[in-house]
Tab-separated table of C-alpha atoms and ligand atoms in Angstrom:
chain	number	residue	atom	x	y	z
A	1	UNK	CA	60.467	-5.116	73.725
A	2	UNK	CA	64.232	-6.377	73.294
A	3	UNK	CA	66.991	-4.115	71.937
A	4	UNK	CA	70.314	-4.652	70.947
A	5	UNK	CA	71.985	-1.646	72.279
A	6	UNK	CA	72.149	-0.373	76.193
A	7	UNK	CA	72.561	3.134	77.567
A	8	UNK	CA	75.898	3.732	79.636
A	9	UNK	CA	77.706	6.173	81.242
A	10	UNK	CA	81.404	6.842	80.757
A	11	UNK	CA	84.259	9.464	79.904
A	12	UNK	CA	86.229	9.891	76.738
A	13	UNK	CA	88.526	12.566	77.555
A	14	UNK	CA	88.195	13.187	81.684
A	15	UNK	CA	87.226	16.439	82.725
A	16	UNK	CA	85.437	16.118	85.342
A	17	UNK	CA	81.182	15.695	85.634
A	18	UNK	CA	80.617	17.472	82.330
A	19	UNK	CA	82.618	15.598	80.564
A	20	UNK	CA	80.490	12.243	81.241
A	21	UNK	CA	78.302	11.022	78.231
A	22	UNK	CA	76.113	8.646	78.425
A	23	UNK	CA	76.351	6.572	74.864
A	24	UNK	CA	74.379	3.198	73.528
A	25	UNK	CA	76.815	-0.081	73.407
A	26	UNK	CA	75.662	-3.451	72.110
A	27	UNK	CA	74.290	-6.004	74.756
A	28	UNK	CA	76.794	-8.735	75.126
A	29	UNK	CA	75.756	-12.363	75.593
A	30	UNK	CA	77.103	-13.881	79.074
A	31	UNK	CA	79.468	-16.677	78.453
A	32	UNK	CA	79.867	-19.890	80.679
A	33	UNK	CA	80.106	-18.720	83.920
A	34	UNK	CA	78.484	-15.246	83.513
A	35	UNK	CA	75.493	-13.133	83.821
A	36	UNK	CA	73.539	-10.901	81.816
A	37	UNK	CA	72.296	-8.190	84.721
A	38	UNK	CA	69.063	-5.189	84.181
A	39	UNK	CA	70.952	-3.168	86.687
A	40	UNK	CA	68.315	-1.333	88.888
A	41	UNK	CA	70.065	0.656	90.580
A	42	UNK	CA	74.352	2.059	90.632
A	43	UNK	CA	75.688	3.883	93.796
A	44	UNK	CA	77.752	6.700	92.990
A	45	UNK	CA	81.387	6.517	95.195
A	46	UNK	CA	84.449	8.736	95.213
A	47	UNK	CA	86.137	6.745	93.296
A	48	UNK	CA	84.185	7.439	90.487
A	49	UNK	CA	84.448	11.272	90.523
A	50	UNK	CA	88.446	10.057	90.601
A	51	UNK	CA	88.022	8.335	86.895
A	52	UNK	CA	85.860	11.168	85.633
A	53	UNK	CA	88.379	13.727	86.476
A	54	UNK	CA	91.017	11.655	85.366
A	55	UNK	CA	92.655	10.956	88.362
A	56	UNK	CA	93.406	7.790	87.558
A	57	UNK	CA	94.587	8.439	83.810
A	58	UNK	CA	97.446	10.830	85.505
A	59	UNK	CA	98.245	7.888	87.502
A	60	UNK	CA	98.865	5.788	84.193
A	61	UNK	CA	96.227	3.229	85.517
A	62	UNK	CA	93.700	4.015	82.477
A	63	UNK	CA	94.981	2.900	78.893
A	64	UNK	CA	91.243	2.941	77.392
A	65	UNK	CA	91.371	3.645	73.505
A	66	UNK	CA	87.953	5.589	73.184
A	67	UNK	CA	86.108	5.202	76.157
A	68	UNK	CA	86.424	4.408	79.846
A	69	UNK	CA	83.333	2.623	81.698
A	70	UNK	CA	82.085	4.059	85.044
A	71	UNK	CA	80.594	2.460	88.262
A	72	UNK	CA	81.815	0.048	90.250
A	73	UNK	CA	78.547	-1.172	92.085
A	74	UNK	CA	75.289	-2.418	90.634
A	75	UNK	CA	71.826	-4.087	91.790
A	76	UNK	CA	69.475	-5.722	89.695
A	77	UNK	CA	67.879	-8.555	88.323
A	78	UNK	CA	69.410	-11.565	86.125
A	79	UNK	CA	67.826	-11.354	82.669
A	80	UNK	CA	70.069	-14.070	81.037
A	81	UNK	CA	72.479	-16.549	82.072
A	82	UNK	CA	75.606	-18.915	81.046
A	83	UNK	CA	76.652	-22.086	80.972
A	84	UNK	CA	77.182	-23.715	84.592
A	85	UNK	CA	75.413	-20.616	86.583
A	86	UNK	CA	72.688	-22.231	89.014
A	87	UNK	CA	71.017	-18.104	89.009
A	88	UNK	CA	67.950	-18.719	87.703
A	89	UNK	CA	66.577	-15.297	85.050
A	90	UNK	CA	64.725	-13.391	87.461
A	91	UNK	CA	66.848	-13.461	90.754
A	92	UNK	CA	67.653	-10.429	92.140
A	93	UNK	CA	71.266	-10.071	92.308
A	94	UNK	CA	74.041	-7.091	93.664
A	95	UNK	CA	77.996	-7.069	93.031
A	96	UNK	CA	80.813	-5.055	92.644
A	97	UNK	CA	82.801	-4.808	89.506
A	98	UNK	CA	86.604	-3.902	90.207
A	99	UNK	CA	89.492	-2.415	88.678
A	100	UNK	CA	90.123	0.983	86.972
A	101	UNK	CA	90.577	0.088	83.065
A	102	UNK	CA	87.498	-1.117	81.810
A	103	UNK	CA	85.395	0.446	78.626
A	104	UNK	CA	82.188	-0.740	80.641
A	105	UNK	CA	80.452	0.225	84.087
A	106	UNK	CA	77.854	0.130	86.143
A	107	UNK	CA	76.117	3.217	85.539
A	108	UNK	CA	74.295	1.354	82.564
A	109	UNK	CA	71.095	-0.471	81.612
A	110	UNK	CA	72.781	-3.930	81.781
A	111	UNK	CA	76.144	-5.744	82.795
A	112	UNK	CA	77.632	-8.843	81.772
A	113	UNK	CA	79.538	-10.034	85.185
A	114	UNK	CA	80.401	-13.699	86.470
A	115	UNK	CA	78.166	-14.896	88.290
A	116	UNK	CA	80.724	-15.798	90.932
A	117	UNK	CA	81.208	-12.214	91.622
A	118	UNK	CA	77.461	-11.628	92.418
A	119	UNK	CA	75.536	-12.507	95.563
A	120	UNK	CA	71.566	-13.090	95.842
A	121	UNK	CA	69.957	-9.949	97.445
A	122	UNK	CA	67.613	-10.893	100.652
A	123	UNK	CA	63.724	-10.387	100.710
A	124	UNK	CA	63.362	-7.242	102.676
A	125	UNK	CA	66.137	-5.621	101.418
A	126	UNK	CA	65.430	-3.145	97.847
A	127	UNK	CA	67.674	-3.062	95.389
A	128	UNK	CA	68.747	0.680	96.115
A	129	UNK	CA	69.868	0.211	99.026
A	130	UNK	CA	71.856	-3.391	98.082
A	131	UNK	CA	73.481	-1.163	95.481
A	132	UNK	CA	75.129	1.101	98.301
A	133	UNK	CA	76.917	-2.047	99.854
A	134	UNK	CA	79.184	-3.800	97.855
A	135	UNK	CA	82.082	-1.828	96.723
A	136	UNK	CA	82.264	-0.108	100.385
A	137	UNK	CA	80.939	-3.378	102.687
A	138	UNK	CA	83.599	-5.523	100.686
A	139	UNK	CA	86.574	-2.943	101.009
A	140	UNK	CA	85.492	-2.680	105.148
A	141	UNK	CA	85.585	-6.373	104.810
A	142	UNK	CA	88.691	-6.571	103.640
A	143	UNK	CA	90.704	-4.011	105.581
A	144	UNK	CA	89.269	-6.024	108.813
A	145	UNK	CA	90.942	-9.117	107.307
A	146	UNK	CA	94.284	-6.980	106.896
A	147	UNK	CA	94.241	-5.913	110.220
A	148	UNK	CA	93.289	-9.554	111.634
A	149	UNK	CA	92.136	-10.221	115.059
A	150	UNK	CA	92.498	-7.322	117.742
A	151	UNK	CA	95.952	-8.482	120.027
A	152	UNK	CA	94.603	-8.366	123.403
A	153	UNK	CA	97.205	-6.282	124.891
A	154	UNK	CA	96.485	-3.639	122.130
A	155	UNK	CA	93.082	-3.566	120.549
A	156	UNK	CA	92.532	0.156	120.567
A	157	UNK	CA	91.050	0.841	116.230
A	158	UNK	CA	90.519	4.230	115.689
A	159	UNK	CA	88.613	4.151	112.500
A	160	UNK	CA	89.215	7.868	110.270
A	161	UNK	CA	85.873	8.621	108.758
A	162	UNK	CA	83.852	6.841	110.299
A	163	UNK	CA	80.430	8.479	109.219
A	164	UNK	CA	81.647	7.742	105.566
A	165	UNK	CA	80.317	4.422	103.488
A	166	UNK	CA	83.622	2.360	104.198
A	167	UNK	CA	84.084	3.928	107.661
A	168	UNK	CA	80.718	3.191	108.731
A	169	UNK	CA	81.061	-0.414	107.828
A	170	UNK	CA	84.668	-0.766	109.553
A	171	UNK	CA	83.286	0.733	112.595
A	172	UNK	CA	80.441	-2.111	112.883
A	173	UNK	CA	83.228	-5.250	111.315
A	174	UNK	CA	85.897	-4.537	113.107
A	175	UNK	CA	84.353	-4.949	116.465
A	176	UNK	CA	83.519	-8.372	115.724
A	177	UNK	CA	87.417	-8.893	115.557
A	178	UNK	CA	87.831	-8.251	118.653
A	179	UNK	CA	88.680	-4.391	118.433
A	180	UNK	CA	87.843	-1.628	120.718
A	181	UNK	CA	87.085	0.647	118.070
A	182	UNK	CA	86.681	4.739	118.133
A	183	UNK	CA	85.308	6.346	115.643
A	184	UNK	CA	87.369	9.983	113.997
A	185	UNK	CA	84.167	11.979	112.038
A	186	UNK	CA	82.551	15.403	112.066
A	187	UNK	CA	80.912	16.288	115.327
A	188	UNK	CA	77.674	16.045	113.716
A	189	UNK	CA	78.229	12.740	113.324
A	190	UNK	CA	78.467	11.322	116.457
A	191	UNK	CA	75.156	9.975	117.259
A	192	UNK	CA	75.442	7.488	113.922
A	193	UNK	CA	79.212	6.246	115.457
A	194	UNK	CA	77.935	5.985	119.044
A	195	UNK	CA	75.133	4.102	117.259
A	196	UNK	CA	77.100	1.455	116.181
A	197	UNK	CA	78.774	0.898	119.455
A	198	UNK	CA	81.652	2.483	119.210
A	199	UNK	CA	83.351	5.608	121.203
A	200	UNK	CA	83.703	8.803	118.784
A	201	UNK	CA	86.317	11.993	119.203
A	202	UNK	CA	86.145	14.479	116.380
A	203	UNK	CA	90.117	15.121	117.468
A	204	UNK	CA	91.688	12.192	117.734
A	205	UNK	CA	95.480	11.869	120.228
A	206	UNK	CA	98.118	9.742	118.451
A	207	UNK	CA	99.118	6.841	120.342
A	208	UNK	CA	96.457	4.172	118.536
A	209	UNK	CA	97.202	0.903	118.368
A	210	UNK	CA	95.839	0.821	114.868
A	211	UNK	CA	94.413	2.969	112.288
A	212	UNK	CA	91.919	2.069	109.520
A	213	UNK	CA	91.767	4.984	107.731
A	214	UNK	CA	88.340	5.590	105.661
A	215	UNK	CA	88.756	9.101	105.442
A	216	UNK	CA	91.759	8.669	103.449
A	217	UNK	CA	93.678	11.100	105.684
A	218	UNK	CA	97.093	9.019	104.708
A	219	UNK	CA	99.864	10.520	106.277
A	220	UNK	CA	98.174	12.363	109.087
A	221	UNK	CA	96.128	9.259	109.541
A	222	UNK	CA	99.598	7.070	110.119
A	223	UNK	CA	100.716	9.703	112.870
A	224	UNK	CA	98.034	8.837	114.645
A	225	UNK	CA	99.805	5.170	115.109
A	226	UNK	CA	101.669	4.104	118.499
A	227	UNK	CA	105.003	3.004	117.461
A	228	UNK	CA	105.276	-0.939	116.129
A	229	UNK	CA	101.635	-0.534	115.852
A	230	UNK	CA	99.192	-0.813	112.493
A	231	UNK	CA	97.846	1.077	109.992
A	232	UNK	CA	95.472	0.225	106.930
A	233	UNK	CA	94.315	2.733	104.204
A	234	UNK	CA	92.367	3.038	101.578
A	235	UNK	CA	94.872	4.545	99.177
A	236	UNK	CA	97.514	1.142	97.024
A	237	UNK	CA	98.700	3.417	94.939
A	238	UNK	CA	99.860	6.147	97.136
A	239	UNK	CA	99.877	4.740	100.856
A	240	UNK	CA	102.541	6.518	102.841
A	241	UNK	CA	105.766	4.642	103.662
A	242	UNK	CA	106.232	2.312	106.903
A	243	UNK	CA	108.149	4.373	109.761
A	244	UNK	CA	108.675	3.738	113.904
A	245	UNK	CA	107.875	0.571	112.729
A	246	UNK	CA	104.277	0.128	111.529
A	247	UNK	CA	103.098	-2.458	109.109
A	248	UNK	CA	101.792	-0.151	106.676
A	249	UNK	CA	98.926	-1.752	104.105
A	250	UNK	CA	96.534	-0.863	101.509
A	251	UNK	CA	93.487	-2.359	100.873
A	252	UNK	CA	92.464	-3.631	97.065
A	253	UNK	CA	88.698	-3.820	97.136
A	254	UNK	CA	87.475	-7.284	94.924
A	255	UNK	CA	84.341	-9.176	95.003
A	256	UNK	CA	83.768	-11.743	96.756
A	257	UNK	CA	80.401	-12.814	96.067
A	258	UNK	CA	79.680	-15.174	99.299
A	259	UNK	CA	80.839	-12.405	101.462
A	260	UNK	CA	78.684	-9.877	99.556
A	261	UNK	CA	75.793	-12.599	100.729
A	262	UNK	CA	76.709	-11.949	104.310
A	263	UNK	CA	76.875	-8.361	104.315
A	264	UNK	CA	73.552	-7.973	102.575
A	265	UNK	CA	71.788	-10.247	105.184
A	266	UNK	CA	73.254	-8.013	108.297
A	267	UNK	CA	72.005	-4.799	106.139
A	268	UNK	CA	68.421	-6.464	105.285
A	269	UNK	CA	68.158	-7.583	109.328
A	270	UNK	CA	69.100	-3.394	110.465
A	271	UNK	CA	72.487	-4.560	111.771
A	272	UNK	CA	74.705	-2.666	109.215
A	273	UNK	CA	73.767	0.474	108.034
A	274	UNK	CA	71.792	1.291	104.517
A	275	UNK	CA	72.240	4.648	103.719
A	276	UNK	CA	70.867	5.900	100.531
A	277	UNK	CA	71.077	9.866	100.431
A	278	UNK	CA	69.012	10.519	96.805
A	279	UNK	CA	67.827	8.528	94.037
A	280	UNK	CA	68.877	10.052	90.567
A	281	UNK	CA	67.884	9.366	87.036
A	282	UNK	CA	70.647	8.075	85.222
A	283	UNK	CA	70.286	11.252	82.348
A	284	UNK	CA	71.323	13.021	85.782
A	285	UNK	CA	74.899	11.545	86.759
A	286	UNK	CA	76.630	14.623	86.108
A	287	UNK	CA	74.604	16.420	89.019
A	288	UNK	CA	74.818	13.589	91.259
A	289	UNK	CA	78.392	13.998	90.814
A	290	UNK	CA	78.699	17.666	91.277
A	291	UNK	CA	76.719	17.505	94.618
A	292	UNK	CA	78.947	14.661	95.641
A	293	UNK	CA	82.490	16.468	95.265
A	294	UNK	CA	80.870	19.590	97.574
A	295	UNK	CA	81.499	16.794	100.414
A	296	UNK	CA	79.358	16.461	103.621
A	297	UNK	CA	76.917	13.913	102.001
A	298	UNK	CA	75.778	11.200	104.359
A	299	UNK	CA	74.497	7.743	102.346
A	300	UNK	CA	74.995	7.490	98.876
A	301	UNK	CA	73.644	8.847	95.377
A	302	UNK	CA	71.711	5.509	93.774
A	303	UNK	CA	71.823	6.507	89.841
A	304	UNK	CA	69.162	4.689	88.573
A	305	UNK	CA	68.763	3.897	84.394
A	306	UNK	CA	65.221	3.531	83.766
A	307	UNK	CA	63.260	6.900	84.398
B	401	NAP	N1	91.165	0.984	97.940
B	401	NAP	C1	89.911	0.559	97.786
B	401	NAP	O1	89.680	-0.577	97.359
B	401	NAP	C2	88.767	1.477	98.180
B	401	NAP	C3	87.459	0.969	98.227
B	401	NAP	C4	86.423	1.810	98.613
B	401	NAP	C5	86.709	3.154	98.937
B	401	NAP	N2	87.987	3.597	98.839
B	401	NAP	C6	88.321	4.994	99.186
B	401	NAP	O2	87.999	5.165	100.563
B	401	NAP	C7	87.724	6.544	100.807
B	401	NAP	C8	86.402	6.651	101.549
B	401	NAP	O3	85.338	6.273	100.686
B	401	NAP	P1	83.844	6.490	101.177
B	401	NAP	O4	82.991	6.025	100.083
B	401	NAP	O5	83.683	5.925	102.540
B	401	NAP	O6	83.786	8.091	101.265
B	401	NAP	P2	82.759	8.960	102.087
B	401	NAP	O7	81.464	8.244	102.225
B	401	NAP	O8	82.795	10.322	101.480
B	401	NAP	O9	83.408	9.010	103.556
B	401	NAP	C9	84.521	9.766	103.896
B	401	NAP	C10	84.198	10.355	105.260
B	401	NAP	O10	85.381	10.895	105.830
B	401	NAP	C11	85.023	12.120	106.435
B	401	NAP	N3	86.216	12.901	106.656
B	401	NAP	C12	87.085	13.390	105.740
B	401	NAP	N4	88.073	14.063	106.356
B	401	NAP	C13	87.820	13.981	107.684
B	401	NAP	C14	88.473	14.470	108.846
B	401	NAP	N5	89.596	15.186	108.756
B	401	NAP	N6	87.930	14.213	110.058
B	401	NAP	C15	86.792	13.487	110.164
B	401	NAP	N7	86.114	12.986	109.102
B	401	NAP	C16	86.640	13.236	107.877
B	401	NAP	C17	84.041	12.722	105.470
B	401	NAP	O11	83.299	13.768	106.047
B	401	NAP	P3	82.880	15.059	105.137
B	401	NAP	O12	81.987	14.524	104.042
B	401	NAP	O13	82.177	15.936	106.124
B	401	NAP	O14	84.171	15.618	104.606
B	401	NAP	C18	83.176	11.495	105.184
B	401	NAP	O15	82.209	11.293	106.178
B	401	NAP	C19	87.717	7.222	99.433
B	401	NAP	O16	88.983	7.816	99.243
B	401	NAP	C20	87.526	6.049	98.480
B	401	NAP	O17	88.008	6.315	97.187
B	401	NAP	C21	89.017	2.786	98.476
């Protein structure tokens, strides 16, 4: 049966994981262009312990009047669509939505989104684990495009983090740049770096020719960098500044909805990783979070709204 409310999840006052609530909202309509989205299934990231704590409201990036949204990635299936959107109601769909200040999310029961934004999720691949690979594939994505093709008189990537979400995907994109790519992660981790092809050290030298730094080690991260050489982290609003002359940048994850296509593909044929660590009721986000900020979790929480 229809309603005309959804069940979300977001933060009025940030406090951290008990201060999420989850609250009913009216379903919007999708305009031309849009999509109305039954999300199946939200992976929980970092970044979304950050607006919960209020991170981001310190930063003065949050200017929400009563309520702030939370979730940036979503699976699910199109339940009602706009003007000029060739997704037909029933296609399974997964996408990231970006940007801190919103009052909506994706840890909900629906999402309005364009349908631009979205890409069609593969046969063989379930719509937990397509939820796990937008906001991180995408940001990989798009720190390989900042770092370009590897120079071949200096294509040596060490990649911080590399067991993490975005690390993991860097470590398998950035080869296919052209880089010789090392992997910096826990020594416990070595057999999933090695596993995507790359070397691993658990104590990385300076002296890299680049650094793409998932771990989000920033500063320490940037010493790692031969001199005139290149670093790329994860932090625009607090990268470190450019010295012995190294172009210093920040990536600005967005969606990109044919890309998303691509990356779903290589994780539905096995060639990029899918890494789901629990699957957790919605009613449960608070604990999902909790577990998350102890660190050492390998794959992703998948919050999902219907019980
Ligand atoms: N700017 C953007 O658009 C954007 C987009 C996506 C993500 N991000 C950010 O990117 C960062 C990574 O996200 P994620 O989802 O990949 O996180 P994640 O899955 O938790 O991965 C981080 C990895 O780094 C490891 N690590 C931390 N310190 C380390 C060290 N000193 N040596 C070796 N490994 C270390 C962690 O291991 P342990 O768990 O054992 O500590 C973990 O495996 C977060 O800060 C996130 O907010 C930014």
């Amino acid at each position: 049966m229809s309603t005309s409310t959804y069940r979300t999840a977001v933060v009025r006052i940030p406090a951290g994981p008990d201060s999420i609530e989850i609250i009913d909202v009216p379903i919007v309509e999708p305009g031309p262009g849009d999509v109305r989205v039954a999300i199946a299934a939200a992976a929980v990231n970092p970044v979304d312990l950050g607006v919960a704590g209020g991170v981001f409201h310190d930063m003065g990036l949050l200017h929400q009047p009563e309520w702030t949204g939370l979730g940036w990635d979503f699976a699910g299936t199109v339940v009602a669509a706009g003007q000029n959107v060739g997704l037909a109601v029933g296609t399974r769909v997964a996408g990231l939505v970006d940007g801190f200040d919103r009052d909506f999310g994706t840890y909900a029961e629906q999402l309005v989104v364009p349908a631009a934004d979205v890409a069609v999720v593969p046969d063989g691949l379930d719509l937990i684990a397509a939820s796990t690979v937008p906001l991180n594939g995408l940001a990989a994505a798009q720190i390989v495009d900042l770092l370009g093709d590897a120079p071949t008189d200096g294509n040596r990537l060490l990649v911080t983090g590399a067991a993490g979400a975005v690390g993991g995907y860097l470590v398998a994109l950035a080869q296919d740049r052209g880089w010789q790519v090392t992997g910096l992660a826990r020594p416990q981790d070595e057999q999933f770096v090695r596993g995507l092809g790359a070397d691993f050290t658990a104590q990385a030298e300076p002296g890299w020719d680049a650094v793409a730094d998932g771990a989000a080690m920033q500063e320490q991260a940037i010493g790692l960098v031969r001199d005139g050489g290149t670093f790329v982290g994860v932090r625009p609003n607090a990268g470190p500044a450019s010295d012995r002359g190294i172009t210093v940048a920040a990536v600005v994850a967005h969606p990109e909805g044919p890309r998303l296509r691509e990356l779903l593909d290589r994780t539905a044929s096995g060639e990029l990783p899918a890494r789901v660590h629990a699957v957790v009721p919605l009613d449960q986000v608070a604990d999902a979070h909790r577990a998350m900020a102890n660190g050492g979790v390998r794959g992703r929480y998948v919050l999902t709204p219907k019980a």
